[in-house]
Amino acid sequence: MTDSKYFTTTKKGEIFELKAELNSDKKEKKKEAVKKVIASMTVGKDVSALFPDVVNCMQTDNLELKKLVYLYLMNYAKSQPDMAIMAVNTFVKDCEDPNPLIRALAVRTMGCIRVDKITEYLCEPLRKCLKDEDPYVRKTAAVCVAKLHDINAQLVEDQGFLDTLKDLISDSNPMVVANAVAALSEIAESHPSSNLLDLNPQSINKLLTALNECTEWGQIFILDCLANYTPKDDREAQSICERVTPRLSHANSAVVLSAVKVLMKFMEMLSKDLDYYGTLLKKLAPPLVTLLSAEPELQYVALRNINLIVQKRPEILKHEMKVFFVKYNDPIYVKLEKLDIMIRLASQANIAQVLAELKEYATEVDVDFVRKAVRAIGRCAIKVEQSAERCVSTLLDLIQTKVNYVVQEAIVVIKDIFRKYPNKYESVIATLCENLDSLDEPEARAAMIWIVGEYAERIDNADELLESFLEGFHDESTQVQLQLLTGIVKLFLKKPTETQELVQQVLSLATQDSDNPDLRDRGYIYWRLLSTDPVAAKEVVLAEKPLISEETDLIEPTLLDELICYIGTLASVYHKPPMSGPPLTTSSVQMGAVDLLGGGLDSLIGGTNFVAPPTAAVPASLGAPIGSGLSDLFDLTSGVGTLSGSYVAPKAVWLPAMKAKGLEISGTFTRQVGSISMDLQLTNKALQVMTDFAIQFNRNSFGLAPAAPLQVHAPLSPNQTVEISLPLSTVGSVMKMEPLNNLQVAVKNNIDVFYFSTLYPLHILFVEDGKMDRQMFLATWKDIPNENEAQFQIRDCPLNAEAVSSKLQSSNIFTVAKRNVEGQDMLYQSLKLTNGIWVLAELRIQPGNPSCTVRAPAPTLRPWSLPFVPCQGVVLVEDAVQASLQAWLEPESVRSLKRTFLESFHIHPVRLPR
Amino acid sequence: MISQFFILSSKGDPLIYKDFRGDSGGRDVAELFYRKLTGLPGDESPVVMHHDGRHFIHIRHSSLYLVVTTSENVSPFSLLELLSRLATLLGDYCGSLGEGTISRNVALVYELLDEVLDYGYVQTTSTEMLRNFIQTEAVVSKPFSLFDLSSVGLFGAETQQSKVAPSSAASRPVLSSRSDQSQKNEVFLDVVERLSVLIASNGSLLKVDVQGEIRLKSFLPSGSEMRIGLTEEFCVGKSELRGYGPGIRVDEVSFHSSVNLDEFESHRILRLQPPQGELTVMRYQLSDDLPSPLPFRLFPSVQWDRGSGRLQVYLKLRCDLPSKSQALNVRLHLPLPRGVVSLSQELSSPEQKAELAEGALRWDLPRVQGGSQLSGLFQMDVPGPPGPPSHGLSTSAPPLGLGPASLSFELPRHTCSGLQVRFLRLAFRPCGNANPHKWVRHLSHSDAYVIRI
């Protein structure tokens, strides 16, 4: 008898047939019927109509039948919660069954039925099962606590199940311990603050003991749990390492990798001089190598992890180069990963061997792989200086093959080699030029043009070569166009006499006929530069370029450290830390000046539970969001009786450590008794000491500038945090920013200069003498034409007029007059910004109605009416040019920030005040 | 933690679908997985895929996809290990893993899954432990016959005492608790080695390594003790040497946790009480230093005339096995430059075959005796842009895309490391039944045997 007949197509009466069979007296027939129902369920047929009939079969002493019914229940209980209640009695009864298998089955299934109603019935049976005499029941009950917690966390806490679970960690049965650890870890994740898994030397000791006894899967739970523990000193770290090391030879690769993770993490704490440190290093290599003989899927995951380990501690695998040689029958994703690791391990000692391999790979059939192999040769040249010459000659050999994609790839990497070793290998340019016609990929064309432009003085027919590219200028990709523009300008600066026409041509192509802003901007910059001061142009365009290094391929140290903690997890396969959001870009901030009136005032008056309007929503990491920040004004100021202590937003991270080589900056803005300050918190998350801090602001809308230098008194050692309050003045130079309250900041330390931008809350700019004279208010109010008014409603503002007035006053928004019209309170408000601009508003509050209306004439706050300090046009042009030229040589993040300088210059020309 | 587990047929139809945590989007996920997998660009790894907060990890086994999904940052190793264990388990319980057996045993598979995983946490994958909980009987397609000689699988010796152990004897469910007790008590023990070799174009040996394992499949009642005696000269690590002979040395060795090593140090005997089902008793590896010569050497010579596009390849293959041994199913695979059209060949013996397939030359040698030498001369035309005129045939600079040559083969009754099973003794006392049958087999096969040209 086979199950295959269960898969026949549904006929009309099938459900009825099954119904009849389910209600049959014969046990065998019932069983077969339930099996049929389950088979139908698997292929996606709806058999929920049979729910009552199947539940009727539950009352049986046949374990096989019972299991089948439970299986059905689990699937359909959610869609039929009322029916599921019918089954509860049987569940409760089964939890008392003399057979431990049935007790466990009942408690397991009950937890899987994710129906809220059922949970209250679950508690008593679960409590009993957690203390059951049979370990099989106890281990099932331990997991059930996690299930119940997911459905109703409060219930689990109220019923005291967590304490019972903690007791199970000391259970005599290792399976129970493992499940209890797993359940607790999961519950602890949803309560980060709770001390559920209290790891201390005693509990660690228990876990280490259980480690030797439990199943391989339990060992993984325990090892992962150990990895979260921080030993109190190096002695403890060493003793844990000693007890974990035997796991390295386990047959289950997951156990091995979890052990590797624990060891890699605790090794940080051991002194490198220790004998044990060296021993441990030696022990790590063999298990990693063994992983490479597994199936390709496991190999791939192992290689991704090894890639991280090799970057962190290259010494572990430095002698194992051979195991990363590519096998011809490896899947392509394994091959590419191996190639990457080979480069990371390449050193002077083994470079000959590596190069010989790479050259072989470059002649294989698979195009993707061949390209990567050629690229790898270039990376070798950049990484190991002694090998550069050999790499170049290998690449030349490959170019001789005339295979199109090999040639193109080789030219791209040779460009990088030129960048790394200028004036060394230019003799090969002639060979490269021979292949000019065969290049059809943008990257290769751009690389070739770069080479021609850079070495224009050594190439006799450079102008002809570049001119030939110019013919199809509009069909080229942006990359090639930009390179061509720069290349021809370089050529012109080197051979001005013959190429004047050419440069004119490319400049006009770039500026007049192109709608690509990047290209156009670059074209204009060159044009103005060349026409203003050719000598300066030469200095800028032909300036010495910074050398490239192989570091560009490495993962940043702070990120790497973070990823090392995730060894053996999915994050290590993606090489991304879990839960990392979209990359932070400064251009993502969108908040117009209008929001000052809309979002800003709106929330200023709104209740504390006011939700900032979407326009004012700013990624929290980019600074204190103006909307939600102001909405909290009421809360903080009403209780505190300070004279002018305005609301302070909590500190937000402005500069994440990942972006600033380990320096993390978070901060907020405050206004206290007439003075503005920026409260900064600097944290050193790098491994080296930081000194020589300095800070600078870019010009901004309100002329904010540091009033004192950034004073960090002592050098900032690793993992240290320092809090600084930086007083600000508003006498700096002014430039309109987009959004208006955007502030671009540069922070320097001994390592580098970092840029970030943040938004400051505008209320720090409300000055104390912002109360306008009544007569003047009236006159001004009348003068403002109606069309300049903005009007909006604030909902959920349960305050009366006095409360609103006093709350606003504490943030320097003053009530000039108040009157009562037809039962409504009218408040007339004024405030003054640091640059002397007045803002007026009328508030209408209806008692009993929790919303109030704001009418604000806004002529004074249009962006273009901000007074700009007159500035020298020429100076600005030069600044912009320099900034942009540097930007091309720098990573994308900095570039985009700097581009905003440029755009603000080009798109919004400076207007002088009338 | 695992959110879902499903098995898809090779066409993407769900055979089994199980949701462990109720946090996922339902059955559509299976379809989503299949679409994502088939739409993946070539150089991206399909092993771990990510979609909308859900990670897919899968393996392919017997043309089925075994997939788990999770939304947490768990260990991919444990998931992959779990999947391959599940494949073994399902094989153990259903007889073999395949579309037919799975859909015949849906209820059994669900029951197994419920015991293996609870709320996405792995409970146990040991066949032995699970036996206590599993109630459903496996449904098998056809009765076993000892005379079913259709194919020879991994398990079952070729010949021993003139008896034949057919493959299907090893592919029946281990779970025979309540069914007929007349099932044969049988033990299969395989020593399987995979050989990876890389030889440079100048003939020097760049890399060699051997991955070996001793696998056991037992149909004996659990708890019956057995002793496996290995070659006495067997030693682990570089320093240790035993006996007077050259020694059988391996670099690394790991044992299954149920193996008792009390007698290993002194007598190289492994003692264990295996559970029913499959089990890897021991894994070992050896690299760089092989005790015996490599089984094959290839002497290629290539003549290439770029002008006329004529490519001539002469291959001489020498088998350095002992003359009593032989290699089976030898196949040489030589990638050729793009666009090769015609092939003319002269082969040294009639049973060989050579043809062009997928841009490569395939030379099949069904049987190669130790000590023998075979050769083949192949001539091809490579069309393409005519290169610079050359003077006749040149031996330098072969065209791009030629090579490396790779060999695949099987070496029955041969282990490259020299490791042998001396004996397999059972302490088991059969109750009224015939003596248990023991099958021991040694086999080496190629993993990647590459010779650069």
mmCIF file of C-alpha atoms in Angstrom, chain A residues 275-448:
data_model
loop_
_atom_site.group_PDB
_atom_site.id
_atom_site.type_symbol
_atom_site.label_atom_id
_atom_site.label_comp_id
_atom_site.label_asym_id
_atom_site.label_seq_id
_atom_site.Cartn_x
_atom_site.Cartn_y
_atom_site.Cartn_z
ATOM 1 C CA ASP A 275 53.370 30.551 24.526
ATOM 2 C CA TYR A 276 49.757 29.566 24.542
ATOM 3 C CA TYR A 277 48.914 32.221 21.992
ATOM 4 C CA GLY A 278 51.250 30.644 19.462
ATOM 5 C CA THR A 279 49.939 27.166 20.198
ATOM 6 C CA LEU A 280 46.406 28.336 19.681
ATOM 7 C CA LEU A 281 47.289 29.971 16.368
ATOM 8 C CA LYS A 282 48.742 26.692 15.157
ATOM 9 C CA LYS A 283 45.666 24.792 16.218
ATOM 10 C CA LEU A 284 43.329 27.015 14.244
ATOM 11 C CA ALA A 285 44.748 26.251 10.810
ATOM 12 C CA PRO A 286 43.996 22.496 10.388
ATOM 13 C CA PRO A 287 40.245 22.663 11.087
ATOM 14 C CA LEU A 288 39.862 25.543 8.674
ATOM 15 C CA VAL A 289 41.748 23.650 6.003
ATOM 16 C CA THR A 290 39.634 20.569 6.615
ATOM 17 C CA LEU A 291 36.480 22.548 5.909
ATOM 18 C CA LEU A 292 37.725 23.039 2.362
ATOM 19 C CA SER A 293 37.330 19.363 1.597
ATOM 20 C CA ALA A 294 33.598 19.439 2.282
ATOM 21 C CA GLU A 295 30.806 19.832 -0.247
ATOM 22 C CA PRO A 296 30.945 23.021 -2.334
ATOM 23 C CA GLU A 297 28.135 24.665 -0.356
ATOM 24 C CA LEU A 298 29.984 24.267 2.914
ATOM 25 C CA GLN A 299 33.245 25.207 1.232
ATOM 26 C CA TYR A 300 31.789 28.471 0.067
ATOM 27 C CA VAL A 301 30.510 29.414 3.481
ATOM 28 C CA ALA A 302 33.845 28.385 4.981
ATOM 29 C CA LEU A 303 35.756 30.478 2.454
ATOM 30 C CA ARG A 304 33.703 33.562 3.226
ATOM 31 C CA ASN A 305 34.622 33.102 6.874
ATOM 32 C CA ILE A 306 38.249 32.377 6.133
ATOM 33 C CA ASN A 307 38.322 35.578 4.116
ATOM 34 C CA LEU A 308 37.539 37.481 7.299
ATOM 35 C CA ILE A 309 39.924 35.492 9.451
ATOM 36 C CA VAL A 310 42.739 35.986 6.969
ATOM 37 C CA GLN A 311 42.253 39.734 7.072
ATOM 38 C CA LYS A 312 42.245 39.787 10.834
ATOM 39 C CA ARG A 313 45.013 37.285 11.496
ATOM 40 C CA PRO A 314 46.891 36.420 8.319
ATOM 41 C CA GLU A 315 49.461 34.465 10.330
ATOM 42 C CA ILE A 316 47.029 31.587 10.912
ATOM 43 C CA LEU A 317 46.929 30.474 7.310
ATOM 44 C CA LYS A 318 50.036 32.020 5.821
ATOM 45 C CA HIS A 319 51.583 28.643 5.083
ATOM 46 C CA GLU A 320 48.451 27.141 3.615
ATOM 47 C CA MET A 321 48.395 28.939 0.289
ATOM 48 C CA LYS A 322 48.123 25.705 -1.663
ATOM 49 C CA VAL A 323 44.752 24.705 -0.285
ATOM 50 C CA PHE A 324 43.259 27.793 -1.863
ATOM 51 C CA PHE A 325 44.386 26.844 -5.348
ATOM 52 C CA VAL A 326 41.385 26.576 -7.566
ATOM 53 C CA LYS A 327 40.206 23.165 -8.669
ATOM 54 C CA TYR A 328 38.851 22.938 -12.164
ATOM 55 C CA ASN A 329 35.610 21.391 -10.950
ATOM 56 C CA ASP A 330 34.918 23.956 -8.237
ATOM 57 C CA PRO A 331 31.735 25.921 -8.805
ATOM 58 C CA ILE A 332 32.424 29.456 -9.950
ATOM 59 C CA TYR A 333 31.418 31.036 -6.644
ATOM 60 C CA VAL A 334 33.979 28.892 -4.839
ATOM 61 C CA LYS A 335 36.625 29.768 -7.402
ATOM 62 C CA LEU A 336 36.126 33.517 -7.029
ATOM 63 C CA GLU A 337 36.261 33.315 -3.255
ATOM 64 C CA LYS A 338 39.465 31.292 -3.372
ATOM 65 C CA LEU A 339 41.013 33.827 -5.707
ATOM 66 C CA ASP A 340 40.251 36.605 -3.274
ATOM 67 C CA ILE A 341 41.844 34.750 -0.395
ATOM 68 C CA MET A 342 44.912 33.918 -2.462
ATOM 69 C CA ILE A 343 45.514 37.643 -2.970
ATOM 70 C CA ARG A 344 45.065 38.346 0.699
ATOM 71 C CA LEU A 345 47.644 35.707 1.560
ATOM 72 C CA ALA A 346 50.075 36.760 -1.147
ATOM 73 C CA SER A 347 53.402 37.898 0.204
ATOM 74 C CA GLN A 348 56.942 38.171 -0.992
ATOM 75 C CA ALA A 349 57.582 34.611 0.079
ATOM 76 C CA ASN A 350 54.934 32.970 -2.050
ATOM 77 C CA ILE A 351 54.337 35.471 -4.817
ATOM 78 C CA ALA A 352 56.050 33.428 -7.526
ATOM 79 C CA GLN A 353 53.807 30.483 -6.834
ATOM 80 C CA VAL A 354 50.698 32.655 -6.763
ATOM 81 C CA LEU A 355 51.545 34.388 -10.015
ATOM 82 C CA ALA A 356 52.154 31.114 -11.805
ATOM 83 C CA GLU A 357 48.715 29.959 -10.692
ATOM 84 C CA LEU A 358 47.011 33.166 -11.703
ATOM 85 C CA LYS A 359 48.550 33.022 -15.122
ATOM 86 C CA GLU A 360 47.130 29.533 -15.568
ATOM 87 C CA TYR A 361 43.697 30.712 -14.489
ATOM 88 C CA ALA A 362 43.831 33.563 -16.968
ATOM 89 C CA THR A 363 43.854 31.053 -19.809
ATOM 90 C CA GLU A 364 40.821 29.093 -18.670
ATOM 91 C CA VAL A 365 37.495 29.031 -20.428
ATOM 92 C CA ASP A 366 35.121 30.688 -17.979
ATOM 93 C CA VAL A 367 35.060 34.382 -18.867
ATOM 94 C CA ASP A 368 34.067 35.690 -15.436
ATOM 95 C CA PHE A 369 36.793 33.726 -13.781
ATOM 96 C CA VAL A 370 39.416 34.764 -16.303
ATOM 97 C CA ARG A 371 38.593 38.424 -15.735
ATOM 98 C CA LYS A 372 38.911 38.059 -12.012
ATOM 99 C CA ALA A 373 42.195 36.251 -12.437
ATOM 100 C CA VAL A 374 43.633 39.069 -14.540
ATOM 101 C CA ARG A 375 42.445 41.560 -11.971
ATOM 102 C CA ALA A 376 44.069 39.502 -9.276
ATOM 103 C CA ILE A 377 47.411 39.793 -11.032
ATOM 104 C CA GLY A 378 47.058 43.564 -10.850
ATOM 105 C CA ARG A 379 46.242 43.386 -7.172
ATOM 106 C CA CYS A 380 49.341 41.286 -6.588
ATOM 107 C CA ALA A 381 51.461 43.946 -8.252
ATOM 108 C CA ILE A 382 50.011 46.603 -6.008
ATOM 109 C CA LYS A 383 50.263 44.536 -2.877
ATOM 110 C CA VAL A 384 53.735 43.052 -3.240
ATOM 111 C CA GLU A 385 56.073 45.655 -4.622
ATOM 112 C CA GLN A 386 58.830 43.187 -5.472
ATOM 113 C CA SER A 387 56.498 41.332 -7.780
ATOM 114 C CA ALA A 388 55.343 44.340 -9.766
ATOM 115 C CA GLU A 389 57.760 43.824 -12.591
ATOM 116 C CA ARG A 390 56.869 40.180 -12.981
ATOM 117 C CA CYS A 391 53.178 41.023 -12.874
ATOM 118 C CA VAL A 392 53.562 43.595 -15.601
ATOM 119 C CA SER A 393 55.355 41.163 -17.856
ATOM 120 C CA THR A 394 52.702 38.530 -17.167
ATOM 121 C CA LEU A 395 50.031 41.019 -18.117
ATOM 122 C CA LEU A 396 51.901 41.862 -21.311
ATOM 123 C CA ASP A 397 52.008 38.171 -22.172
ATOM 124 C CA LEU A 398 48.277 38.037 -21.688
ATOM 125 C CA ILE A 399 47.738 41.074 -23.877
ATOM 126 C CA GLN A 400 49.646 39.247 -26.608
ATOM 127 C CA THR A 401 46.971 36.565 -26.651
ATOM 128 C CA LYS A 402 44.702 39.218 -28.208
ATOM 129 C CA VAL A 403 41.713 37.678 -26.526
ATOM 130 C CA ASN A 404 39.394 40.603 -26.249
ATOM 131 C CA TYR A 405 38.216 40.408 -22.656
ATOM 132 C CA VAL A 406 41.653 39.494 -21.379
ATOM 133 C CA VAL A 407 43.194 42.521 -23.059
ATOM 134 C CA GLN A 408 40.577 44.876 -21.699
ATOM 135 C CA GLU A 409 40.884 43.560 -18.191
ATOM 136 C CA ALA A 410 44.673 43.783 -18.382
ATOM 137 C CA ILE A 411 44.551 47.428 -19.439
ATOM 138 C CA VAL A 412 42.313 48.292 -16.519
ATOM 139 C CA VAL A 413 44.740 46.776 -14.043
ATOM 140 C CA ILE A 414 47.798 48.260 -15.707
ATOM 141 C CA LYS A 415 46.271 51.694 -15.161
ATOM 142 C CA ASP A 416 46.183 50.913 -11.437
ATOM 143 C CA ILE A 417 49.780 49.748 -11.543
ATOM 144 C CA PHE A 418 50.765 53.081 -13.118
ATOM 145 C CA ARG A 419 49.002 54.835 -10.284
ATOM 146 C CA LYS A 420 50.911 52.834 -7.722
ATOM 147 C CA TYR A 421 54.335 52.979 -9.369
ATOM 148 C CA PRO A 422 54.455 56.160 -11.421
ATOM 149 C CA ASN A 423 57.250 56.566 -13.967
ATOM 150 C CA LYS A 424 58.372 52.984 -13.838
ATOM 151 C CA TYR A 425 56.639 50.878 -16.403
ATOM 152 C CA GLU A 426 55.739 53.429 -19.031
ATOM 153 C CA SER A 427 57.693 51.497 -21.616
ATOM 154 C CA VAL A 428 54.700 49.249 -22.088
ATOM 155 C CA ILE A 429 52.463 52.076 -23.263
ATOM 156 C CA ALA A 430 53.309 51.388 -26.889
ATOM 157 C CA THR A 431 52.002 47.835 -26.582
ATOM 158 C CA LEU A 432 48.837 49.093 -24.964
ATOM 159 C CA CYS A 433 48.212 51.601 -27.708
ATOM 160 C CA GLU A 434 48.274 48.806 -30.273
ATOM 161 C CA ASN A 435 45.106 47.447 -28.770
ATOM 162 C CA LEU A 436 43.203 50.672 -28.729
ATOM 163 C CA ASP A 437 40.725 49.618 -31.387
ATOM 164 C CA SER A 438 39.663 46.404 -29.739
ATOM 165 C CA LEU A 439 38.457 48.051 -26.550
ATOM 166 C CA ASP A 440 34.689 48.085 -26.338
ATOM 167 C CA GLU A 441 34.011 48.112 -22.595
ATOM 168 C CA PRO A 442 33.640 51.493 -20.898
ATOM 169 C CA GLU A 443 35.969 50.666 -18.052
ATOM 170 C CA ALA A 444 38.762 49.620 -20.365
ATOM 171 C CA ARG A 445 38.244 52.601 -22.650
ATOM 172 C CA ALA A 446 38.279 54.966 -19.691
ATOM 173 C CA ALA A 447 41.451 53.352 -18.380
ATOM 174 C CA MET A 448 43.152 53.652 -21.742
#
